[in-house]
Amino acid sequence: MMTQQKAIAANKLLFDFLFILFKICKMDIFLIVLALFFVVLGIIGSFLPILPGPITSWFGFLLLYFSEKIDFSLSLLTITFAIALIIWILDFFIPAIGTKKFGGSKYGVIGTTVGLIIGVISPIPFGILIGPFLGALVGEMINNSKGEKALKAAFGSFLGFLASSFLKLIVSLMYLGIFIKKALTYILV
């Protein structure tokens, strides 16, 4: 009986401490947690055509900018936005460039995107890698390309997708590094 009362008292003390801490800095903690959510979502978005990876991560930076406790300058916010915007624009061209370099058509590019979406939602292993390739291949076949030409264009489209995803992933991981550095200065101070 005595142990249960001590546990209740300890839980109440912990709850009171957390409540006071939350009340003191609840907005900053909320902004940091929400910013972390957007930065991680940006990393996931590096592979999903639905989410623009670096731009999603950048929204996390925007939230950090509004935090009173974290020093996030307007110049850093502007530079990271410019980089995210450039990567977002390049994302539209890199798969098409890969397809065109290997002799593909716009059907191959469209097929890559459709294949990626199907690959993401399908339950097959490595669907995110197999989907774009098969999508580009089917797109080229619909365009009446012969077997070897369609295969070559599908490979080019797949390489373009991989290059674009890798570029977005690198930038999003760099943004995660910036986030960790800024968040650690808040935690350690």
Short mmCIF file of C-alpha atoms in Angstrom, two decimals:
data_model
loop_
_atom_site.label_atom_id
_atom_site.label_comp_id
_atom_site.label_asym_id
_atom_site.label_seq_id
_atom_site.Cartn_x
_atom_site.Cartn_y
_atom_site.Cartn_z
CA MET A 1 0.00 0.00 0.00
CA MET A 2 2.82 2.36 0.90
CA THR A 3 4.62 1.64 -2.40
CA GLN A 4 1.52 2.50 -4.37
CA GLN A 5 1.20 5.86 -2.56
CA LYS A 6 4.86 6.63 -3.28
CA ALA A 7 4.35 5.79 -6.94
CA ILE A 8 1.30 8.05 -7.11
CA ALA A 9 3.20 10.86 -5.39
CA ALA A 10 6.17 10.42 -7.73
CA ASN A 11 3.90 10.43 -10.78
CA LYS A 12 2.14 13.57 -9.53
CA LEU A 13 5.48 15.28 -8.95
CA LEU A 14 6.67 14.31 -12.43
CA PHE A 15 3.39 15.45 -13.98
CA ASP A 16 3.57 18.80 -12.15
CA PHE A 17 7.17 19.31 -13.28
CA LEU A 18 6.33 18.49 -16.91
CA PHE A 19 3.27 20.73 -16.79
CA ILE A 20 5.32 23.68 -15.53
CA LEU A 21 8.03 23.01 -18.10
CA PHE A 22 5.43 22.76 -20.85
CA LYS A 23 3.79 25.98 -19.75
CA ILE A 24 7.11 27.86 -19.71
CA CYS A 25 8.33 26.82 -23.12
CA LYS A 26 5.41 25.06 -24.74
CA MET A 27 5.44 27.09 -27.94
CA ASP A 28 9.15 26.57 -28.58
CA ILE A 29 8.92 22.85 -27.90
CA PHE A 30 5.87 22.60 -30.13
CA LEU A 31 7.69 24.43 -32.93
CA ILE A 32 10.79 22.26 -32.57
CA VAL A 33 8.81 19.01 -32.61
CA LEU A 34 6.73 20.18 -35.58
CA ALA A 35 9.90 21.32 -37.36
CA LEU A 36 11.46 17.91 -36.79
CA PHE A 37 8.35 16.30 -38.25
CA PHE A 38 8.68 18.40 -41.43
CA VAL A 39 12.43 17.74 -41.75
CA VAL A 40 11.91 13.96 -41.47
CA LEU A 41 8.93 14.15 -43.82
CA GLY A 42 11.22 15.92 -46.29
CA ILE A 43 13.65 13.00 -46.16
CA ILE A 44 10.78 10.61 -46.90
CA GLY A 45 9.63 12.98 -49.64
CA SER A 46 12.96 12.56 -51.38
CA PHE A 47 11.64 9.28 -52.78
CA LEU A 48 7.93 10.04 -53.09
CA PRO A 49 6.69 12.12 -56.03
CA ILE A 50 3.82 13.42 -53.90
CA LEU A 51 6.05 15.32 -51.46
CA PRO A 52 8.75 17.75 -52.53
CA GLY A 53 11.55 16.58 -50.20
CA PRO A 54 13.79 19.61 -49.59
CA ILE A 55 10.91 22.09 -49.67
CA THR A 56 9.07 20.05 -47.05
CA SER A 57 12.21 20.04 -44.92
CA TRP A 58 12.53 23.79 -45.44
CA PHE A 59 9.10 24.32 -43.85
CA GLY A 60 10.65 22.85 -40.72
CA PHE A 61 13.28 25.60 -40.92
CA LEU A 62 10.55 28.19 -41.29
CA LEU A 63 9.02 26.95 -38.05
CA LEU A 64 12.40 27.14 -36.32
CA TYR A 65 12.77 30.70 -37.53
CA PHE A 66 9.66 31.65 -35.53
CA SER A 67 10.98 30.04 -32.37
CA GLU A 68 12.24 32.54 -29.81
CA LYS A 69 14.84 30.19 -28.34
CA ILE A 70 16.57 28.98 -31.51
CA ASP A 71 18.84 31.35 -33.38
CA PHE A 72 17.88 30.85 -37.02
CA SER A 73 18.84 33.79 -39.19
CA LEU A 74 16.86 35.17 -42.08
CA SER A 75 19.88 34.77 -44.36
CA LEU A 76 20.12 31.03 -43.57
CA LEU A 77 16.39 30.70 -44.11
CA THR A 78 16.66 32.46 -47.49
CA ILE A 79 19.66 30.43 -48.67
CA THR A 80 18.09 27.11 -47.70
CA PHE A 81 14.86 28.14 -49.47
CA ALA A 82 16.76 29.02 -52.64
CA ILE A 83 18.52 25.64 -52.59
CA ALA A 84 15.23 23.80 -51.97
CA LEU A 85 13.57 25.69 -54.82
CA ILE A 86 16.42 24.92 -57.25
CA ILE A 87 16.30 21.22 -56.33
CA TRP A 88 12.52 21.21 -56.76
CA ILE A 89 12.83 22.69 -60.26
CA LEU A 90 15.64 20.28 -61.20
CA ASP A 91 13.46 17.40 -60.04
CA PHE A 92 11.17 18.01 -62.99
CA PHE A 93 13.99 17.92 -65.52
CA ILE A 94 16.44 15.24 -64.35
CA PRO A 95 14.24 12.17 -65.09
CA ALA A 96 13.29 13.64 -68.47
CA ILE A 97 16.96 14.30 -69.25
CA GLY A 98 17.81 10.71 -68.34
CA THR A 99 15.03 9.39 -70.55
CA LYS A 100 15.97 11.64 -73.48
CA LYS A 101 19.69 10.78 -73.17
CA PHE A 102 18.80 7.13 -73.63
CA GLY A 103 16.40 7.76 -76.53
CA GLY A 104 13.09 7.79 -74.68
CA SER A 105 9.91 9.78 -75.17
CA LYS A 106 7.53 11.67 -72.91
CA TYR A 107 5.62 8.41 -72.51
CA GLY A 108 8.67 6.99 -70.76
CA VAL A 109 8.77 9.96 -68.38
CA ILE A 110 5.05 9.68 -67.62
CA GLY A 111 5.42 5.93 -67.22
CA THR A 112 8.23 6.47 -64.71
CA THR A 113 6.02 8.68 -62.54
CA VAL A 114 3.02 6.35 -62.74
CA GLY A 115 5.25 3.35 -62.04
CA LEU A 116 6.75 5.09 -59.04
CA ILE A 117 3.33 5.81 -57.55
CA ILE A 118 2.22 2.23 -58.12
CA GLY A 119 5.52 0.94 -56.76
CA VAL A 120 5.12 2.97 -53.57
CA ILE A 121 1.60 1.75 -52.82
CA SER A 122 2.12 -1.85 -53.94
CA PRO A 123 3.03 -4.47 -51.36
CA ILE A 124 5.94 -5.88 -53.38
CA PRO A 125 9.48 -5.57 -52.01
CA PHE A 126 11.56 -2.83 -53.69
CA GLY A 127 8.45 -1.48 -55.43
CA ILE A 128 9.88 2.01 -55.23
CA LEU A 129 12.78 0.84 -57.44
CA ILE A 130 10.97 -1.63 -59.71
CA GLY A 131 7.94 0.60 -60.33
CA PRO A 132 9.69 3.46 -62.16
CA PHE A 133 11.62 1.07 -64.39
CA LEU A 134 8.55 -0.97 -65.35
CA GLY A 135 6.49 2.20 -65.76
CA ALA A 136 9.01 3.67 -68.18
CA LEU A 137 9.18 0.38 -70.07
CA VAL A 138 5.39 0.18 -70.40
CA GLY A 139 5.26 3.87 -71.39
CA GLU A 140 7.78 3.28 -74.16
CA MET A 141 5.91 0.18 -75.33
CA ILE A 142 2.71 2.24 -75.52
CA ASN A 143 4.68 4.72 -77.64
CA ASN A 144 5.36 1.82 -80.05
CA SER A 145 9.06 1.67 -79.26
CA LYS A 146 10.72 -1.62 -80.10
CA GLY A 147 11.98 -3.89 -77.30
CA GLU A 148 15.63 -2.82 -77.08
CA LYS A 149 14.89 0.89 -77.56
CA ALA A 150 12.12 0.74 -74.95
CA LEU A 151 14.42 -1.06 -72.52
CA LYS A 152 17.19 1.48 -73.06
CA ALA A 153 14.81 4.42 -72.53
CA ALA A 154 13.35 2.77 -69.43
CA PHE A 155 16.86 2.37 -68.04
CA GLY A 156 17.58 6.06 -68.74
CA SER A 157 14.38 7.12 -67.03
CA PHE A 158 15.20 4.92 -64.07
CA LEU A 159 18.70 6.43 -63.81
CA GLY A 160 17.18 9.91 -63.97
CA PHE A 161 14.79 9.02 -61.15
CA LEU A 162 17.65 7.65 -59.04
CA ALA A 163 19.81 10.72 -59.67
CA SER A 164 16.97 13.06 -58.78
CA SER A 165 16.07 11.11 -55.64
CA PHE A 166 19.71 10.98 -54.56
CA LEU A 167 20.08 14.74 -55.00
CA LYS A 168 16.93 15.40 -52.96
CA LEU A 169 18.05 12.95 -50.28
CA ILE A 170 21.46 14.60 -49.93
CA VAL A 171 19.92 18.06 -49.53
CA SER A 172 17.27 16.79 -47.10
CA LEU A 173 19.93 15.04 -45.00
CA MET A 174 21.97 18.25 -44.96
CA TYR A 175 18.86 20.05 -43.72
CA LEU A 176 18.50 17.42 -41.01
CA GLY A 177 22.09 18.11 -39.98
CA ILE A 178 21.37 21.84 -39.76
CA PHE A 179 18.25 21.10 -37.72
CA ILE A 180 20.16 18.88 -35.29
CA LYS A 181 22.88 21.50 -34.85
CA LYS A 182 20.33 24.24 -34.14
CA ALA A 183 18.22 22.03 -31.85
CA LEU A 184 21.27 20.89 -29.89
CA THR A 185 22.27 24.47 -29.22
CA TYR A 186 18.80 25.00 -27.75
CA ILE A 187 18.96 21.83 -25.66
CA LEU A 188 22.51 22.33 -24.40
CA VAL A 189 22.11 26.01 -23.49
#
